[in-house]
Each structure stands twice: as structure tokens, then as C-alpha cells.
């Protein structure tokens, strides 16, 4: 469903229309800036992913590591760094791959709710968290399994993208018509 190979990360070259953010920040005279749009928040989320280096390089062609968070049988969070194989161009789904015998597979079998956390370590930094439901593919010949994460919500703060200290994360929820600001 619209996956783009992260190894080439074409997803990052597809830009949301420039009308995404509905205001540059506080207005002269102390007025409030217009609320951000879903397109603007999505653009900030994509820029956060694109900024993450891998193997000492940071390129739009990726790949871009992410922390996969699952829940173990005792109810504790388990976090590990993985590299997505594919990212949907609209960030609605992600494909990861792992050996079929890993703890992450067992934990997803027990609880399909997962989070993906991308960290932008440039300058003042930023982060993107995607919450979603994971499904496992069948075991492949090489004894690996795909983890398919269907996004439900995302939140992003990125000081490199104009956010200020103390700001609330920009949030999106995925509805039947696409991403919406809650």
C-alpha cells in the first residue's frame, strides 16, 4: 500500500505542498499564530526522519534508524533500534524485518500495540513518535518475518524545524480520510 523502499527513501523526496504550515509563529503585536495543518505536521515528521544519520552518513536516501517499542509479558516496555525496510509515503505504515525467533516477535504476538521513535540529534534536536498496530507476516525461507506497523497516531517536536522550548508536540490521528489534527 504505497510503500517506498527506505534504502532509497524516495518517501523523503516527495514533499507535502508548501501550504502545510498555516503560520510562521507568533505574529507581531503578540497575536497567536494560526494552528498547524495536518500537511505541515506531516512535513515536520518527514523532515525529522530524513535528518537521522545511519552508518555515519545522513542522506535523504536513508536508511534512517528508529527505536521500536513493544510490551513484554510482564507489561514493561522493551525498546531496540531497528532500520525500517519500507516507509509509506504518507507515514501510515512501516515495514520492519527481523529473525522469527526474536523477543520482539514474541512480544508483538502478545500485544500488537507498538511505538516507533525517531530521534533527530542535530543541534537542539527533535523527535517523532508513531503509535500503531503491528502484524507479523509468515516466516520466510531465510527464517525472517516482516513486522508491518499500521500507524494510528503520531506526535512530533523538532527544534530544528522551528519549535520552541516548552511547546506542545504537534499531533495527528489517522482517520478514514487520512491524517487529521485532533
Coordinates of N, CA and C in Angstrom, one line a residue:
X1 N 0.8 -1.2 0.0 CA 0.0 0.0 0.0 C 0.9 1.2 0.0
X2 N 1.4 1.6 -1.1 CA 2.2 2.8 -1.3 C 3.5 2.8 -0.6
X3 N 4.1 1.6 -0.3 CA 5.4 1.6 0.3 C 6.5 2.1 -0.6
X4 N 7.5 2.7 0.0 CA 8.6 3.2 -0.7 C 9.8 2.6 0.0
X5 N 10.7 2.0 -0.8 CA 11.9 1.3 -0.2 C 12.7 2.4 0.6
X6 N 13.0 2.1 1.9 CA 13.7 3.1 2.7 C 15.2 3.1 2.2
X7 N 15.7 2.0 1.6 CA 17.1 2.1 1.2 C 17.3 3.2 0.2
X8 N 16.2 3.5 -0.5 CA 16.3 4.6 -1.5 C 15.6 5.8 -1.0
X9 N 14.7 5.6 0.0 CA 14.0 6.6 0.7 C 13.3 7.7 -0.2
X10 N 12.7 7.3 -1.2 CA 12.0 8.2 -2.1 C 11.0 8.9 -1.4
X11 N 10.5 8.3 -0.3 CA 9.5 9.0 0.5 C 9.9 10.4 0.9
X12 N 11.2 10.6 1.2 CA 11.6 11.8 1.7 C 11.8 12.9 0.5
X13 N 11.8 12.4 -0.7 CA 11.9 13.4 -1.8 C 10.5 13.8 -2.2
X14 N 9.4 13.2 -1.7 CA 8.1 13.6 -2.0 C 7.7 14.6 -0.9
X15 N 7.5 15.8 -1.3 CA 7.2 16.9 -0.4 C 5.7 17.1 -0.3
X16 N 5.3 17.4 0.9 CA 3.9 17.9 1.1 C 3.8 19.3 0.6
X17 N 2.7 19.7 0.0 CA 2.6 21.0 -0.6 C 3.1 22.1 0.4
X18 N 3.7 23.1 -0.1 CA 4.3 24.2 0.8 C 3.2 24.9 1.6
X19 N 2.0 24.7 1.4 CA 0.9 25.4 2.2 C 0.7 24.7 3.5
X20 N 1.6 23.7 3.9 CA 1.4 22.9 5.1 C 1.3 23.6 6.4
X21 N 2.2 24.6 6.7 CA 2.1 25.3 7.9 C 1.3 26.5 7.8
X22 N 0.4 26.8 8.7 CA -0.5 27.9 8.5 C -0.1 29.1 9.2
X23 N 1.2 29.3 9.4 CA 1.7 30.5 10.1 C 3.1 30.3 10.5
X24 N 3.9 31.4 10.4 CA 5.3 31.3 10.7 C 5.6 31.4 12.2
X25 N 4.7 31.5 13.1 CA 4.9 31.6 14.5 C 4.1 32.8 15.1
X26 N 4.5 33.3 16.2 CA 3.8 34.4 16.8 C 3.8 35.6 15.9
X27 N 2.7 36.3 15.9 CA 2.5 37.4 15.0 C 3.0 38.7 15.7
X28 N 3.4 39.7 15.0 CA 3.8 41.0 15.5 C 2.6 41.5 16.3
X29 N 2.9 42.1 17.5 CA 1.8 42.6 18.3 C 1.3 41.5 19.3
X30 N 1.9 40.4 19.4 CA 1.6 39.4 20.4 C 0.4 38.4 20.0
X31 N -0.1 38.5 18.8 CA -1.2 37.7 18.4 C -0.8 36.2 18.3
X32 N -1.7 35.3 18.3 CA -1.4 33.9 18.2 C -1.2 33.5 16.7
X33 N -0.3 32.6 16.5 CA -0.1 32.0 15.1 C -1.3 31.1 14.8
X34 N -1.6 31.0 13.6 CA -2.6 30.0 13.2 C -2.2 28.6 13.5
X35 N -3.2 27.8 13.8 CA -2.9 26.4 14.1 C -2.2 25.6 13.0
X36 N -1.3 24.7 13.3 CA -0.6 24.0 12.2 C -1.6 23.1 11.5
X37 N -1.4 22.8 10.3 CA -2.2 21.9 9.5 C -1.7 20.5 9.5
X38 N -2.5 19.5 9.1 CA -2.0 18.2 9.1 C -0.9 18.0 8.1
X39 N -0.9 18.7 6.9 CA 0.2 18.7 6.0 C 1.5 19.2 6.5
X40 N 1.4 20.3 7.3 CA 2.6 20.9 7.9 C 3.2 20.0 9.0
X41 N 2.3 19.4 9.8 CA 2.8 18.4 10.8 C 3.5 17.2 10.1
X42 N 2.8 16.7 9.1 CA 3.4 15.6 8.3 C 4.7 15.9 7.7
X43 N 4.9 17.1 7.2 CA 6.2 17.6 6.6 C 7.2 17.6 7.7
X44 N 6.9 18.1 8.9 CA 7.8 18.1 10.0 C 8.2 16.7 10.4
X45 N 7.3 15.8 10.4 CA 7.6 14.4 10.8 C 8.5 13.8 9.7
X46 N 8.3 14.0 8.5 CA 9.2 13.5 7.4 C 10.6 14.1 7.5
X47 N 10.7 15.4 7.8 CA 12.0 16.1 7.9 C 12.7 15.5 9.1
X48 N 12.0 15.2 10.2 CA 12.7 14.6 11.4 C 13.3 13.2 11.0
X49 N 12.5 12.4 10.3 CA 13.1 11.1 9.8 C 14.3 11.3 8.9
X50 N 14.2 12.2 8.0 CA 15.2 12.4 7.0 C 16.5 12.8 7.6
X51 N 16.5 13.5 8.8 CA 17.7 14.1 9.4 C 18.5 13.0 10.2
X52 N 18.0 11.8 10.3 CA 18.6 10.8 11.1 C 19.7 10.1 10.4
X53 N 20.9 10.2 10.8 CA 22.0 9.5 10.1 C 22.1 8.0 10.4
X54 N 22.7 7.3 9.5 CA 23.0 5.9 9.6 C 24.3 5.6 9.0
X55 N 25.1 4.8 9.7 CA 26.5 4.5 9.3 C 27.3 5.7 9.1
X56 N 27.1 6.7 9.9 CA 28.0 7.9 9.8 C 27.6 8.9 8.8
X57 N 26.5 8.6 8.0 CA 26.0 9.5 7.0 C 24.6 9.9 7.2
X58 N 24.2 11.0 6.7 CA 22.9 11.5 6.8 C 22.5 11.9 5.4
X59 N 21.7 11.1 4.7 CA 21.3 11.4 3.4 C 19.8 11.3 3.2
X60 N 19.2 12.0 2.3 CA 17.8 11.8 2.0 C 17.5 10.4 1.6
X61 N 18.5 9.6 1.1 CA 18.2 8.3 0.6 C 18.2 7.3 1.7
X62 N 18.5 7.7 2.9 CA 18.4 6.7 4.1 C 19.4 5.6 4.0
X63 N 19.2 4.6 4.8 CA 18.0 4.4 5.7 C 18.2 5.2 7.0
X64 N 17.1 5.2 7.8 CA 17.0 6.0 9.0 C 16.6 5.2 10.2
X65 N 17.5 4.9 11.1 CA 17.2 4.0 12.3 C 16.0 4.6 13.1
X66 N 15.3 3.7 13.8 CA 14.2 4.0 14.6 C 14.2 3.1 15.8
X67 N 13.7 3.6 17.0 CA 13.5 2.7 18.1 C 12.1 2.1 18.1
X68 N 12.1 0.8 18.1 CA 10.8 0.0 18.1 C 10.5 -0.3 19.6
X69 N 9.4 0.1 20.1 CA 9.0 -0.2 21.4 C 7.8 -1.1 21.4
X70 N 8.0 -2.3 22.1 CA 6.9 -3.3 22.3 C 6.7 -3.4 23.8
X71 N 5.7 -4.3 24.2 CA 5.4 -4.5 25.6 C 5.7 -6.0 25.9
X72 N 6.4 -6.3 26.9 CA 6.7 -7.7 27.2 C 5.6 -8.3 28.1
X73 N 5.7 -9.6 28.4 CA 4.7 -10.3 29.1 C 4.4 -9.8 30.5
X74 N 5.4 -9.1 31.1 CA 5.2 -8.5 32.4 C 4.6 -7.1 32.4
X75 N 4.4 -6.6 31.1 CA 3.8 -5.2 31.0 C 4.8 -4.1 30.9
X76 N 6.1 -4.5 30.8 CA 7.2 -3.5 30.7 C 7.5 -3.2 29.2
X77 N 7.9 -1.9 29.0 CA 8.3 -1.6 27.6 C 9.6 -2.2 27.3
X78 N 9.8 -2.6 26.0 CA 11.1 -3.1 25.5 C 11.4 -2.3 24.3
X79 N 12.6 -1.7 24.3 CA 13.0 -0.8 23.2 C 14.3 -1.3 22.6
X80 N 14.3 -1.2 21.2 CA 15.5 -1.6 20.5 C 15.6 -0.8 19.2
X81 N 16.8 -0.6 18.7 CA 17.0 0.1 17.5 C 16.8 -0.8 16.3
X82 N 16.1 -0.5 15.3 CA 15.9 -1.2 14.1 C 16.0 -0.3 12.9
X83 N 16.1 -0.8 11.7 CA 16.1 0.0 10.5 C 14.9 -0.4 9.6
X84 N 14.0 0.5 9.4 CA 12.8 0.2 8.6 C 13.3 -0.2 7.2
X85 N 12.6 -1.2 6.6 CA 12.9 -1.6 5.2 C 12.0 -0.8 4.3
X86 N 10.9 -0.4 4.7 CA 10.0 0.5 3.9 C 9.2 1.4 4.8
X87 N 8.9 2.6 4.2 CA 8.1 3.6 4.9 C 7.1 4.1 3.9
X88 N 5.8 4.1 4.2 CA 4.8 4.6 3.3 C 5.0 6.1 3.1
X89 N 4.8 6.5 1.9 CA 5.0 7.9 1.6 C 4.2 8.9 2.4
X90 N 3.1 8.4 3.0 CA 2.3 9.3 3.9 C 2.4 8.9 5.3
X91 N 3.4 8.1 5.7 CA 3.8 7.7 7.0 C 2.6 6.9 7.7
X92 N 1.8 6.3 6.9 CA 0.7 5.5 7.5 C 1.1 4.1 7.8
X93 N 2.2 3.6 7.3 CA 2.7 2.2 7.5 C 4.2 2.1 7.4
X94 N 4.7 1.2 8.1 CA 6.2 0.9 8.1 C 6.4 -0.6 8.0
X95 N 7.4 -1.0 7.3 CA 7.8 -2.4 7.3 C 9.2 -2.6 7.9
X96 N 9.2 -3.4 8.9 CA 10.5 -3.8 9.5 C 10.7 -5.3 9.2
X97 N 11.9 -5.8 9.5 CA 12.2 -7.2 9.3 C 13.1 -7.7 10.4
X98 N 12.9 -8.9 10.8 CA 13.7 -9.5 11.9 C 13.7 -11.0 11.8
X99 N 14.5 -11.6 12.6 CA 14.5 -13.1 12.6 C 13.2 -13.5 13.4
X100 N 12.7 -14.6 13.0 CA 11.4 -15.1 13.5 C 11.5 -15.5 15.0
X101 N 12.7 -15.7 15.5 CA 12.8 -16.2 16.9 C 13.2 -15.1 17.9
X102 N 13.0 -13.8 17.5 CA 13.4 -12.7 18.4 C 12.3 -12.4 19.4
X103 N 12.8 -11.8 20.5 CA 11.8 -11.3 21.6 C 10.8 -10.4 21.0
X104 N 11.2 -9.5 20.1 CA 10.2 -8.6 19.5 C 9.0 -9.3 18.9
X105 N 9.3 -10.4 18.2 CA 8.2 -11.2 17.6 C 7.3 -11.7 18.7
X106 N 7.8 -12.3 19.7 CA 7.0 -12.9 20.8 C 6.2 -11.8 21.5
X107 N 6.8 -10.6 21.7 CA 6.1 -9.6 22.3 C 5.0 -9.0 21.5
X108 N 5.2 -8.9 20.2 CA 4.1 -8.5 19.3 C 3.0 -9.5 19.2
X109 N 3.3 -10.8 19.2 CA 2.3 -11.8 19.3 C 1.4 -11.7 20.5
X110 N 2.0 -11.2 21.6 CA 1.2 -11.0 22.9 C 0.5 -9.7 22.9
X111 N 1.0 -8.6 22.3 CA 0.4 -7.3 22.3 C 0.8 -6.6 21.0
X112 N -0.1 -6.3 20.1 CA 0.2 -5.8 18.8 C 0.5 -4.2 18.9
X113 N 0.2 -3.6 20.0 CA 0.4 -2.1 20.1 C 1.9 -1.8 20.2
X114 N 2.4 -1.0 19.3 CA 3.8 -0.7 19.3 C 4.0 0.8 19.1
X115 N 5.2 1.3 19.4 CA 5.6 2.7 19.0 C 6.9 2.6 18.3
X116 N 7.0 3.6 17.4 CA 8.3 3.8 16.7 C 8.8 5.2 17.1
X117 N 10.0 5.4 17.6 CA 10.5 6.7 18.0 C 11.7 7.0 17.2
X118 N 11.7 8.1 16.4 CA 12.8 8.6 15.6 C 13.4 9.8 16.4
X119 N 14.7 9.9 16.5 CA 15.4 10.9 17.3 C 16.2 11.7 16.3
X120 N 16.0 13.1 16.3 CA 16.9 14.0 15.5 C 17.9 14.6 16.5
X121 N 19.2 14.2 16.3 CA 20.2 14.7 17.2 C 20.9 15.9 16.8
X122 N 20.5 16.5 15.6 CA 21.2 17.7 15.2 C 20.9 18.8 16.1
X123 N 21.8 19.7 16.3 CA 21.6 21.0 17.0 C 20.7 20.8 18.3
X124 N 19.7 21.5 18.4 CA 18.8 21.4 19.6 C 18.0 20.2 19.6
X125 N 17.9 19.5 18.5 CA 17.2 18.1 18.5 C 15.7 18.2 18.2
X126 N 15.2 17.0 18.2 CA 13.7 16.8 18.0 C 13.4 15.3 18.0
X127 N 12.1 15.0 18.0 CA 11.7 13.6 18.0 C 10.4 13.4 17.3
X128 N 10.1 12.2 16.9 CA 8.8 11.8 16.3 C 8.5 10.5 16.9
X129 N 7.3 10.4 17.4 CA 6.8 9.1 17.9 C 5.5 8.7 17.0
X130 N 5.6 7.5 16.5 CA 4.4 6.9 15.7 C 3.9 5.8 16.6
X131 N 2.6 5.8 16.9 CA 1.9 4.7 17.6 C 1.1 3.9 16.5
X132 N 1.2 2.6 16.7 CA 0.5 1.8 15.7 C 0.2 0.4 16.1
X133 N -0.4 -0.3 15.3 CA -0.7 -1.8 15.5 C 0.2 -2.6 14.5
X134 N 0.9 -3.6 15.1 CA 1.8 -4.4 14.3 C 1.1 -5.7 13.9
X135 N 1.4 -6.2 12.7 CA 1.1 -7.5 12.3 C 2.3 -8.2 11.8
X136 N 2.4 -9.5 12.0 CA 3.5 -10.3 11.5 C 3.2 -11.0 10.3
X137 N 4.2 -11.0 9.3 CA 4.0 -11.8 8.1 C 4.4 -13.2 8.4
X138 N 4.1 -14.1 7.5 CA 4.6 -15.5 7.7 C 6.1 -15.6 7.6
X139 N 6.6 -16.7 8.2 CA 8.1 -16.9 8.2 C 8.5 -17.1 6.8
X140 N 9.6 -16.4 6.4 CA 10.2 -16.6 5.1 C 11.2 -17.7 5.1
X141 N 11.7 -18.0 3.9 CA 12.7 -19.0 3.7 C 14.0 -18.8 4.5
X142 N 14.3 -17.5 4.7 CA 15.5 -17.2 5.5 C 15.3 -17.1 7.0
X143 N 14.1 -17.6 7.4 CA 13.7 -17.6 8.8 C 13.5 -16.2 9.4
X144 N 13.1 -15.2 8.5 CA 12.8 -13.9 9.0 C 11.3 -13.7 8.8
X145 N 10.9 -12.6 9.4 CA 9.5 -12.2 9.4 C 9.4 -10.7 9.2
X146 N 8.4 -10.3 8.5 CA 8.2 -8.8 8.4 C 7.3 -8.4 9.5
X147 N 7.5 -7.2 10.1 CA 6.7 -6.6 11.0 C 6.1 -5.4 10.3
X148 N 4.7 -5.4 10.1 CA 4.0 -4.4 9.4 C 3.3 -3.5 10.4
X149 N 3.7 -2.3 10.5 CA 3.1 -1.4 11.5 C 2.2 -0.4 10.8
X150 N 0.9 -0.5 11.2 CA -0.1 0.4 10.7 C -0.3 1.5 11.7
X151 N 0.0 2.7 11.2 CA 0.0 3.9 12.1 C -1.4 4.2 12.6
X152 N -1.5 4.7 13.8 CA -2.7 5.2 14.4 C -2.6 6.6 14.8
X153 N -1.5 7.0 15.3 CA -1.3 8.4 15.7 C 0.2 8.8 15.6
X154 N 0.5 10.0 15.6 CA 1.9 10.5 15.6 C 2.0 11.8 16.4
X155 N 3.1 12.0 17.0 CA 3.4 13.3 17.7 C 4.9 13.7 17.4
X156 N 5.1 14.9 17.2 CA 6.4 15.4 16.7 C 6.8 16.7 17.4
X157 N 8.0 16.9 17.8 CA 8.6 18.2 18.2 C 9.9 18.2 17.6
X158 N 10.3 19.3 16.9 CA 11.6 19.4 16.4 C 12.1 20.8 16.4
X159 N 13.0 21.1 17.3 CA 13.6 22.4 17.5 C 14.3 22.9 16.3
X160 N 14.8 21.9 15.5 CA 15.5 22.3 14.2 C 14.5 22.7 13.1
X161 N 13.2 22.5 13.4 CA 12.1 22.8 12.4 C 11.3 24.0 12.9
X162 N 11.8 24.7 13.9 CA 11.1 25.9 14.4 C 10.3 25.8 15.6
X163 N 10.3 24.6 16.3 CA 9.6 24.5 17.5 C 10.4 25.3 18.6
X164 N 9.7 25.7 19.7 CA 10.4 26.4 20.8 C 10.3 25.6 22.0
X165 N 11.3 25.8 22.9 CA 11.3 25.1 24.2 C 10.0 25.3 24.9
X166 N 9.4 24.2 25.4 CA 8.2 24.3 26.2 C 6.9 24.1 25.3
X167 N 7.1 24.0 24.0 CA 6.0 23.8 23.1 C 5.4 22.4 23.3
X168 N 4.1 22.3 23.0 CA 3.4 21.0 23.0 C 3.8 20.3 21.7
X169 N 3.9 19.0 21.7 CA 4.1 18.2 20.5 C 2.9 18.4 19.5
X170 N 3.2 18.5 18.2 CA 2.2 18.5 17.2 C 1.7 17.1 17.0
X171 N 0.4 16.9 17.0 CA -0.1 15.6 16.9 C -1.1 15.4 15.7
X172 N -1.1 14.2 15.2 CA -2.0 13.8 14.2 C -2.6 12.4 14.6
X173 N -3.9 12.2 14.2 CA -4.6 10.9 14.3 C -4.9 10.5 12.9
X174 N -4.8 9.2 12.7 CA -5.2 8.7 11.4 C -6.7 8.3 11.4
X175 N -7.4 8.9 10.5 CA -8.8 8.6 10.4 C -9.1 8.0 9.0
X176 N -10.4 7.7 8.7 CA -10.8 7.1 7.5 C -10.3 8.0 6.2
X177 N -10.3 9.3 6.4 CA -9.9 10.2 5.3 C -8.4 10.6 5.3
X178 N -7.6 10.0 6.2 CA -6.2 10.3 6.3 C -5.9 11.0 7.6
X179 N -4.7 11.6 7.7 CA -4.2 12.3 8.9 C -5.1 13.5 9.2
X180 N -5.4 13.7 10.5 CA -6.2 14.9 10.9 C -5.6 15.3 12.2
X181 N -5.7 16.7 12.5 CA -5.2 17.3 13.7 C -6.3 17.0 14.7
X182 N -6.0 16.4 15.9 CA -7.1 16.1 16.9 C -7.6 17.3 17.5

